[in-house]
Short mmCIF file of C-alpha atoms in Angstrom, two decimals:
data_model
loop_
_atom_site.label_atom_id
_atom_site.label_comp_id
_atom_site.label_asym_id
_atom_site.label_seq_id
_atom_site.Cartn_x
_atom_site.Cartn_y
_atom_site.Cartn_z
CA MET K 1 44.37 7.48 61.06
CA LYS K 2 41.69 7.36 58.97
CA LEU K 3 42.60 6.89 54.46
CA MET K 4 41.03 7.99 51.93
CA ILE K 5 41.58 6.28 48.51
CA ALA K 6 39.47 6.84 45.48
CA SER K 7 39.12 3.52 43.65
CA SER K 8 39.33 4.32 40.27
CA ALA K 9 41.11 0.33 38.91
CA LEU K 10 39.71 0.56 35.91
CA ALA K 11 40.78 4.63 34.90
CA LEU K 12 44.21 3.50 36.21
CA LEU K 13 44.19 0.28 33.81
CA ILE K 14 42.68 2.31 30.53
CA ALA K 15 45.81 5.33 31.27
CA ALA K 16 48.60 2.82 31.69
CA ALA K 17 48.02 0.73 29.02
CA PRO K 18 49.31 2.02 25.88
CA ALA K 19 46.52 3.40 23.18
CA SER K 20 46.64 0.15 20.81
CA ALA K 21 45.70 -1.06 24.01
CA GLN K 22 41.95 -0.66 23.44
CA MET K 23 40.48 -3.84 21.93
CA ASN K 24 37.02 -2.87 19.56
CA GLN K 25 36.32 -4.85 16.86
CA ASN K 26 36.92 -3.35 13.36
CA TYR K 27 35.61 -5.48 10.51
CA ASN K 28 36.13 -5.79 6.95
CA GLN K 29 35.22 -7.55 4.40
CA ALA K 30 37.78 -9.64 2.63
CA SER K 31 37.16 -10.04 -1.57
CA GLN K 32 35.59 -14.03 -2.02
CA ALA K 33 37.27 -17.09 -1.92
CA PRO K 34 38.53 -18.51 -5.13
CA ASP K 35 35.79 -21.87 -4.41
CA SER K 36 32.88 -18.89 -3.75
CA ALA K 37 32.99 -20.71 -0.30
CA ALA K 38 31.85 -18.08 1.93
CA VAL K 39 32.74 -14.59 2.67
CA ARG K 40 36.18 -13.92 4.14
CA THR K 41 36.19 -11.92 6.19
CA THR K 42 39.04 -10.81 9.16
CA ALA K 43 38.93 -9.27 12.59
CA GLN K 44 41.98 -6.17 13.77
CA PRO K 45 41.48 -5.10 16.62
CA ALA K 46 41.37 -1.36 16.07
CA ASN K 47 42.07 1.87 18.27
CA SER K 48 39.36 3.91 19.55
CA GLY K 49 40.59 6.01 21.79
CA GLN K 50 37.83 6.20 23.87
CA PRO K 51 37.71 4.50 27.40
CA PRO K 52 34.27 3.07 28.24
CA ALA K 53 32.28 4.71 30.15
CA ASN K 54 32.57 3.67 33.36
CA ALA K 55 36.56 4.61 33.58
CA GLN K 56 34.10 7.97 33.40
CA ALA K 57 32.07 7.18 36.19
CA ALA K 58 32.27 9.65 39.65
CA GLN K 59 34.63 7.63 41.77
CA LYS K 60 33.66 6.22 44.92
CA GLN K 61 35.14 7.08 47.95
CA ILE K 62 37.04 3.74 50.36
CA HIS K 63 36.73 3.47 53.35
CA PRO K 64 39.66 0.52 55.35
CA SER K 65 39.50 -1.28 59.05
CA SER K 66 41.27 0.21 61.26
CA LYS K 67 43.07 -2.40 61.56
CA ALA K 68 44.41 -2.16 58.19
CA ALA K 69 44.52 1.08 57.46
CA LYS K 70 47.76 1.27 58.76
CA ALA K 71 49.72 -1.40 57.05
CA ILE K 72 47.13 -0.15 53.70
CA GLY K 73 49.44 3.41 54.37
CA GLU K 74 52.62 1.35 54.43
CA LEU K 75 51.96 -0.30 51.14
CA GLN K 76 50.61 2.72 49.40
CA THR K 77 53.75 4.47 50.06
CA VAL K 78 56.20 1.80 48.63
CA VAL K 79 54.34 1.63 45.59
CA ASN K 80 54.22 5.29 45.31
CA LYS K 81 57.95 5.26 45.09
CA ASN K 82 58.49 2.48 42.72
CA ASP K 83 60.50 0.83 45.53
CA THR K 84 60.35 -2.32 44.31
CA ALA K 85 62.85 -3.98 46.17
CA ASN K 86 59.52 -3.22 49.35
CA ILE K 87 56.29 -3.95 47.67
CA PRO K 88 55.72 -7.45 47.66
CA ALA K 89 56.53 -7.96 51.84
CA LYS K 90 53.89 -4.90 52.69
CA LEU K 91 51.78 -6.24 49.49
CA ALA K 92 51.27 -9.78 51.68
CA ALA K 93 51.05 -7.69 54.84
CA ALA K 94 48.27 -5.77 53.55
CA GLN K 95 46.70 -8.00 52.60
CA ALA K 96 47.07 -10.38 55.24
CA VAL K 97 45.43 -7.81 57.72
CA ALA K 98 42.79 -7.27 54.76
CA SER K 99 39.05 -7.64 56.38
CA THR K 100 36.15 -6.19 54.38
CA PRO K 101 34.96 -5.42 50.32
CA ASP K 102 37.09 -1.49 50.92
CA ASP K 103 40.14 -3.45 52.22
CA ARG K 104 40.77 -5.57 49.52
CA TYR K 105 40.14 -3.69 46.87
CA ALA K 106 42.48 -0.91 47.97
CA ILE K 107 45.31 -3.23 48.50
CA ALA K 108 44.08 -5.01 44.76
CA GLU K 109 44.05 -1.46 43.27
CA LEU K 110 47.76 -0.90 44.88
CA GLN K 111 49.17 -4.39 43.58
CA LEU K 112 47.17 -3.12 40.17
CA LYS K 113 49.79 0.70 40.55
CA ALA K 114 52.87 -1.21 41.01
CA ALA K 115 52.18 -4.18 37.87
CA LEU K 116 51.36 -1.46 35.20
CA ALA K 117 54.39 0.35 36.86
CA ALA K 118 56.84 -3.29 36.29
CA HIS K 119 55.40 -3.21 32.84
CA ASP K 120 54.22 -7.04 34.10
CA ASN K 121 51.06 -8.37 32.16
CA ASN K 122 50.44 -11.05 33.64
CA ALA K 123 50.73 -8.76 37.08
CA ALA K 124 48.74 -6.94 36.06
CA ALA K 125 45.72 -9.64 35.56
CA ALA K 126 45.88 -10.75 38.52
CA ALA K 127 46.06 -8.28 41.07
CA VAL K 128 42.44 -6.96 38.59
CA ASP K 129 41.89 -10.47 40.06
CA ALA K 130 41.39 -9.29 43.37
CA VAL K 131 39.92 -5.81 42.38
CA VAL K 132 36.38 -8.16 41.34
CA ALA K 133 37.11 -11.03 43.78
CA SER K 134 37.03 -7.80 46.43
CA GLY K 135 33.55 -7.35 45.48
CA PHE K 136 33.64 -3.94 46.48
CA ILE K 137 32.18 -2.58 42.35
CA ASP K 138 29.45 -4.05 40.99
CA ALA K 139 29.35 -6.32 37.98
CA THR K 140 29.23 -4.56 34.95
CA THR K 141 31.90 -2.75 36.47
CA SER K 142 34.00 -6.12 36.86
CA ALA K 143 32.30 -6.24 33.65
CA ASP K 144 34.31 -3.87 31.89
CA LEU K 145 38.25 -3.87 34.25
CA LEU K 146 38.07 -7.36 32.85
CA ARG K 147 37.65 -6.24 29.19
CA SER K 148 40.25 -3.63 29.87
CA MET K 149 42.49 -6.32 31.08
CA GLY K 150 41.95 -8.52 27.70
CA SER K 151 42.31 -6.42 25.21
CA THR K 152 45.79 -5.18 27.70
CA LEU K 153 46.60 -9.02 27.34
CA TYR K 154 45.96 -9.66 23.01
CA ASN K 155 47.32 -6.86 21.71
CA ALA K 156 50.52 -8.12 23.72
CA LYS K 157 50.02 -11.29 21.33
CA GLN K 158 48.44 -13.11 24.42
CA PHE K 159 46.09 -14.29 23.26
CA ASP K 160 45.71 -17.44 25.54
CA GLN K 161 45.90 -15.53 28.75
CA ALA K 162 43.37 -13.01 26.95
CA ALA K 163 41.42 -15.23 26.07
CA ALA K 164 41.11 -16.34 29.84
CA VAL K 165 40.61 -13.05 31.11
CA PHE K 166 37.50 -12.51 28.80
CA GLN K 167 36.28 -15.50 30.04
CA LYS K 168 36.14 -13.86 33.78
CA ALA K 169 34.51 -11.05 32.15
CA VAL K 170 30.83 -13.17 30.32
CA GLY K 171 31.38 -14.95 33.68
CA VAL K 172 31.16 -11.88 35.65
CA ASN K 173 28.96 -10.56 33.59
CA PRO K 174 26.62 -13.04 30.42
CA ARG K 175 25.03 -10.85 29.12
CA ASP K 176 28.05 -8.40 27.66
CA ALA K 177 27.62 -8.72 24.46
CA GLU K 178 30.79 -7.12 23.57
CA ALA K 179 33.31 -9.03 25.99
CA TYR K 180 31.80 -12.24 24.19
CA THR K 181 32.90 -10.97 20.61
CA LEU K 182 36.04 -10.04 22.22
CA LEU K 183 36.01 -13.61 23.81
CA GLY K 184 35.79 -15.09 19.88
CA GLU K 185 38.78 -11.99 19.26
CA ALA K 186 41.30 -14.02 21.37
CA LYS K 187 40.17 -17.66 21.03
CA PHE K 188 40.85 -17.79 17.62
CA ALA K 189 44.21 -15.91 17.44
CA SER K 190 45.33 -18.77 19.79
CA GLY K 191 44.22 -21.56 17.02
CA ALA K 192 40.87 -21.77 19.59
CA LYS K 193 38.75 -21.07 16.18
CA ALA K 194 35.26 -23.36 16.95
CA ASP K 195 35.16 -21.99 20.43
CA ALA K 196 36.14 -18.62 19.23
CA ALA K 197 32.51 -19.23 16.60
CA ALA K 198 30.82 -20.73 19.36
CA ALA K 199 31.97 -17.14 21.03
CA PHE K 200 30.56 -15.31 18.02
CA GLN K 201 27.57 -16.98 17.97
CA HIS K 202 26.27 -15.99 22.14
CA ALA K 203 27.35 -11.85 21.14
CA VAL K 204 24.69 -12.23 18.55
CA GLN K 205 22.21 -14.66 20.59
CA LEU K 206 23.00 -11.36 22.97
CA GLN K 207 22.27 -8.96 20.89
CA ALA K 208 18.61 -10.56 19.71
CA ALA K 209 17.69 -11.45 23.01
CA ALA K 210 18.54 -7.99 23.77
CA GLY K 211 15.28 -7.19 21.31
CA GLN K 212 18.76 -5.96 18.52
CA LYS K 213 19.36 -6.26 15.93
CA PRO K 214 22.47 -8.38 15.08
CA ASP K 215 24.92 -6.56 13.77
CA GLU K 216 26.16 -7.62 9.70
CA ALA K 217 30.14 -6.96 10.98
CA LEU K 218 29.50 -9.24 13.69
CA LEU K 219 27.78 -11.88 11.94
CA LYS K 220 29.91 -12.10 9.15
CA ARG K 221 32.99 -12.26 10.95
CA ALA K 222 31.00 -15.43 12.76
CA VAL K 223 29.67 -17.03 9.72
CA SER K 224 33.69 -16.10 8.21
CA VAL K 225 35.33 -18.34 11.45
CA ALA K 226 33.16 -20.91 12.07
CA TYR K 227 33.77 -21.58 8.29
CA GLU K 228 37.03 -21.42 9.17
CA ALA K 229 36.92 -24.04 11.38
CA GLN K 230 34.19 -26.43 9.59
CA SER K 231 31.74 -26.44 12.09
CA PRO K 232 28.25 -26.44 11.92
CA LEU K 233 27.10 -23.55 13.62
CA ALA K 234 28.46 -21.82 9.90
CA VAL K 235 25.10 -23.18 8.00
CA GLU K 236 22.47 -21.53 11.27
CA LEU K 237 25.45 -18.76 11.46
CA GLY K 238 25.00 -18.05 7.80
CA ARG K 239 21.17 -18.64 7.44
CA GLU K 240 20.69 -16.21 10.44
CA TRP K 241 22.86 -13.80 8.43
CA ALA K 242 21.23 -14.02 5.04
CA ALA K 243 17.25 -13.59 7.48
CA ALA K 244 18.83 -10.43 8.90
CA TYR K 245 20.32 -8.99 5.61
CA PRO K 246 18.93 -10.42 2.27
CA SER K 247 20.97 -9.53 -0.42
CA ALA K 248 22.72 -11.28 -2.76
CA ASP K 249 26.12 -11.68 -1.57
CA SER K 250 23.86 -13.22 1.85
CA TRP K 251 22.17 -15.14 0.34
CA ARG K 252 25.30 -16.90 -2.33
CA ASN K 253 27.53 -17.20 0.27
CA SER K 254 25.61 -18.81 3.18
CA ILE K 255 24.48 -20.87 0.57
CA ALA K 256 27.73 -22.09 -0.73
CA ILE K 257 28.74 -22.32 2.81
CA TYR K 258 25.66 -25.13 3.13
CA ARG K 259 26.56 -26.65 0.04
CA ASN K 260 30.55 -27.19 0.70
CA LEU K 261 30.33 -28.18 4.13
CA THR K 262 27.22 -30.54 3.65
CA HIS K 263 27.55 -32.03 -0.01
CA PRO K 264 24.01 -32.66 -1.33
CA ASP K 265 22.85 -34.66 -3.69
CA VAL K 266 21.65 -33.03 -8.00
CA GLU K 267 18.26 -33.34 -6.45
CA GLY K 268 18.92 -31.11 -3.44
CA THR K 269 21.98 -28.58 -5.15
CA LEU K 270 18.55 -27.81 -7.68
CA ASP K 271 16.59 -26.89 -4.61
CA LEU K 272 19.77 -24.67 -3.32
CA LEU K 273 19.96 -23.00 -6.58
CA ARG K 274 16.98 -22.41 -6.94
CA LEU K 275 16.58 -20.62 -4.01
CA MET K 276 19.40 -18.77 -5.41
CA GLN K 277 18.12 -17.76 -8.72
CA ALA K 278 14.28 -16.60 -6.24
CA THR K 279 17.19 -14.60 -4.24
CA ASN K 280 19.26 -12.91 -7.32
CA ALA K 281 21.83 -14.32 -6.22
CA LEU K 282 23.74 -16.92 -8.60
CA ASN K 283 26.57 -15.35 -10.30
CA ALA K 284 27.95 -16.64 -13.82
CA GLY K 285 28.96 -20.11 -12.56
CA ASP K 286 26.61 -21.08 -10.15
CA ILE K 287 24.55 -20.42 -13.83
CA ALA K 288 26.29 -23.09 -15.59
CA LEU K 289 25.96 -25.23 -12.66
CA PHE K 290 22.34 -25.26 -12.35
CA ALA K 291 21.54 -25.23 -15.68
CA GLU K 292 24.41 -28.87 -16.34
CA ALA K 293 21.98 -29.96 -13.48
CA ALA K 294 18.41 -28.92 -14.93
CA ALA K 295 19.63 -30.68 -18.63
CA ASP K 296 20.67 -34.04 -16.86
CA GLN K 297 17.39 -34.03 -15.48
CA GLY K 298 15.57 -33.93 -18.33
CA ASN K 299 14.20 -30.26 -17.54
CA PHE K 300 15.37 -28.76 -20.63
CA ASN K 301 12.42 -25.79 -20.06
CA GLU K 302 13.97 -25.11 -17.20
CA ALA K 303 17.26 -25.19 -17.63
CA GLN K 304 16.72 -23.01 -20.73
CA ALA K 305 15.05 -20.58 -19.07
CA VAL K 306 18.16 -20.31 -16.33
CA ILE K 307 20.65 -19.85 -19.11
CA ASP K 308 17.88 -16.78 -20.84
CA ALA K 309 17.21 -15.60 -17.87
CA GLY K 310 21.56 -14.80 -17.95
CA LEU K 311 21.68 -13.79 -20.90
CA ALA K 312 19.68 -10.68 -20.05
CA SER K 313 21.07 -9.94 -17.01
CA HIS K 314 23.74 -10.23 -18.65
CA VAL K 315 25.56 -12.19 -16.31
CA ILE K 316 26.73 -14.45 -18.27
CA GLU K 317 27.60 -13.66 -21.78
CA ALA K 318 26.24 -16.23 -25.08
CA SER K 319 29.94 -15.34 -26.85
CA ASN K 320 31.97 -17.48 -23.44
CA PRO K 321 32.75 -21.08 -24.53
CA GLN K 322 31.44 -22.30 -21.58
CA TYR K 323 27.44 -21.23 -21.83
CA ARG K 324 28.06 -20.76 -25.94
CA ASP K 325 28.63 -24.55 -25.85
CA ILE K 326 25.41 -25.19 -23.02
CA ILE K 327 23.46 -22.63 -25.36
CA SER K 328 23.43 -25.31 -28.43
CA GLY K 329 23.22 -27.66 -26.67
CA LEU K 330 20.24 -27.19 -25.71
CA LYS K 331 18.80 -26.14 -28.60
CA GLY K 332 17.81 -29.44 -29.92
CA LYS K 333 17.26 -30.93 -26.81
CA PRO K 334 12.81 -31.11 -26.59
CA LYS K 335 10.58 -28.14 -24.37
CA ALA K 336 8.42 -29.68 -23.24
CA SER K 337 4.37 -27.45 -22.90
CA ALA K 338 1.59 -26.84 -21.22
CA ALA K 339 0.05 -29.53 -22.99
CA ASP K 340 2.41 -32.14 -22.84
CA LEU K 341 2.43 -31.60 -19.54
CA GLN K 342 -0.84 -32.31 -18.94
CA ALA K 343 -0.76 -35.06 -21.90
CA ALA K 344 1.57 -37.08 -19.26
CA VAL K 345 -0.10 -36.78 -15.74
CA LYS K 346 -2.97 -38.04 -17.85
CA MET K 347 -0.84 -41.03 -18.68
CA SER K 348 -0.13 -42.10 -14.54
CA PRO K 349 3.02 -41.65 -14.62
CA SER K 350 5.58 -42.75 -11.65
CA THR K 351 5.88 -41.86 -8.46
CA THR K 352 9.83 -40.44 -10.09
CA ASN K 353 7.82 -38.85 -13.33
CA LEU K 354 5.33 -36.85 -11.00
CA VAL K 355 7.72 -35.12 -9.06
CA ARG K 356 9.43 -34.77 -12.64
CA ILE K 357 6.68 -33.03 -14.29
CA GLY K 358 5.73 -30.72 -11.06
CA ASP K 359 9.41 -29.39 -11.76
CA ARG K 360 9.34 -28.70 -15.26
CA TYR K 361 5.50 -26.76 -14.19
CA TYR K 362 8.21 -24.81 -11.97
CA GLY K 363 10.87 -24.46 -13.96
CA MET K 364 8.26 -22.69 -16.36
CA GLY K 365 7.07 -20.26 -13.11
CA ASP K 366 3.21 -22.39 -13.33
CA TYR K 367 3.96 -22.99 -9.56
CA ALA K 368 -0.11 -23.40 -8.89
CA HIS K 369 0.56 -26.28 -11.47
CA ALA K 370 3.76 -28.24 -9.91
CA ALA K 371 2.60 -26.73 -5.93
CA ASP K 372 -1.67 -29.39 -7.58
CA ILE K 373 1.61 -31.95 -9.05
CA TYR K 374 3.53 -32.42 -5.54
CA ARG K 375 0.06 -32.55 -4.08
CA GLN K 376 -0.37 -35.67 -5.96
CA VAL K 377 2.68 -37.24 -5.16
CA LEU K 378 1.96 -37.28 -1.81
CA ALA K 379 -0.95 -38.83 -1.24
CA LYS K 380 1.31 -41.42 -3.06
CA PRO K 381 2.25 -44.49 -0.82
CA ASP K 382 5.73 -45.13 -1.90
CA ALA K 383 6.37 -41.01 -2.81
CA ASP K 384 9.22 -39.59 -0.57
CA LYS K 385 7.77 -36.69 1.08
CA ASP K 386 10.12 -34.86 2.25
CA VAL K 387 11.20 -34.33 -1.83
CA ALA K 388 7.64 -33.14 -2.44
CA ASN K 389 7.14 -31.59 0.71
CA LEU K 390 10.47 -29.68 -0.24
CA HIS K 391 9.36 -29.18 -4.06
CA LEU K 392 5.21 -28.30 -2.47
CA GLY K 393 6.81 -25.41 0.13
CA MET K 394 8.83 -24.13 -2.85
CA ALA K 395 6.29 -23.76 -4.86
CA LEU K 396 3.73 -22.22 -2.73
CA ALA K 397 6.55 -19.31 -1.95
CA ARG K 398 7.12 -18.46 -5.38
CA ALA K 399 3.44 -18.10 -5.69
CA GLY K 400 2.96 -15.93 -2.30
CA ASP K 401 1.09 -18.78 -0.59
CA LYS K 402 3.49 -17.94 2.85
CA ALA K 403 0.81 -20.19 5.32
CA GLY K 404 1.46 -23.21 2.83
CA ALA K 405 4.49 -22.76 2.40
CA THR K 406 5.22 -22.85 6.04
CA ALA K 407 2.94 -25.12 6.21
CA ALA K 408 5.02 -27.84 3.90
CA LEU K 409 8.52 -26.82 4.44
CA ASN K 410 8.33 -28.17 7.79
CA ALA K 411 6.58 -30.94 7.09
CA VAL K 412 10.37 -31.87 5.86
CA THR K 413 12.53 -33.86 7.94
CA GLY K 414 15.83 -36.09 7.25
CA ALA K 415 18.65 -34.61 5.30
CA ARG K 416 16.79 -32.31 3.30
CA ALA K 417 15.12 -30.45 6.58
CA ALA K 418 18.38 -27.58 6.65
CA ILE K 419 17.90 -26.92 2.18
CA ALA K 420 13.68 -26.79 3.84
CA LYS K 421 14.56 -24.25 6.45
CA PHE K 422 16.73 -21.95 4.16
CA TRP K 423 13.37 -21.91 1.87
CA LEU K 424 11.62 -21.18 5.23
CA THR K 425 14.27 -17.62 5.80
CA TYR K 426 13.42 -16.77 2.24
CA VAL K 427 9.51 -17.49 2.98
CA GLN K 428 10.00 -14.48 6.09
CA GLN K 429 11.62 -12.45 3.40
CA HIS K 430 9.00 -12.52 -0.25
CA ALA K 431 6.18 -14.48 0.42
#
């Protein structure tokens, strides 16, 4: 007897699974954390109501071998009758005589049907493994089937098992960005947050490699999970978010994440606040920190300029006690003029003081003169070349010299290299 079975494992799994098993990403931006550390986002499986496209593809006919046809027919009979007492024996008998991909697929599909009828997710996962291992379906369909099975497990809160199935999906189709995203969700739900961040990052990289702009919701989810895991990936992902979707929000949060994870010194913090100023990302608390840090270095010009800009934009109010004290304190502080700075340079100051003169020019918005001073610093044998190159790159970036800024920032090494990378991102967008 020639047995004809239509291959439909994916459609079978989707039809049998509850609607909630269709796991797609529903990213909802949550409110910012009180410490301004990062954007908090959550992801929950959502019901799309739509099966994957492959589920609707034309069915492929199966032709079991003559050796296995009888055993498969008997298995089909007990599965269709839901004869649970006899299914195990008939399944084992059919598996023992299977010799072709068609045989193995037909048996695995019947195995899956029986598992779904029994509402046994673990048995269904084993059947899906058998379907994939049969060699009857291609990698894309196999990955779709594994993703659907993983989604069913996820929605049943079997997170470890779901992660294992999604891991198989990416093994079958390493270019499946959606499978990596789902793997990230399962890993996160199971508590493996660092692994989840790595999976999300891989999904982002796959989208970029395919010539697509990474989805912002995915980037934000990746950033949030990596930060929650206190993973260094959070810094890189945050910078990618700001690069792909520049906004006050993305810049503020990506820089806040870097600061919270790395705790830069006062010099580094000021350089990051200057970048936030350039990207219009300063909030009221940032303005206070900026003004106080600049004033601590004696750069009262820049401190005053930051306060004046905050008042003009109504980000801060002069009546607020926090800013009232800063404003009052700055009134009595000496503000350098261009002539004062020119005279100071002629006095052959130390390398450190020369950097501060350049910073004052920078704070006054005179980026050309600031750049000239930083170049003088670089010529000094005792110069901190990383600080000098970073500040030179910042000044040239604000002056619109993209090539010069890029060269200077690329020369920064050591602890300040990460800050230079943030500025390089800005240069690509604005200079």
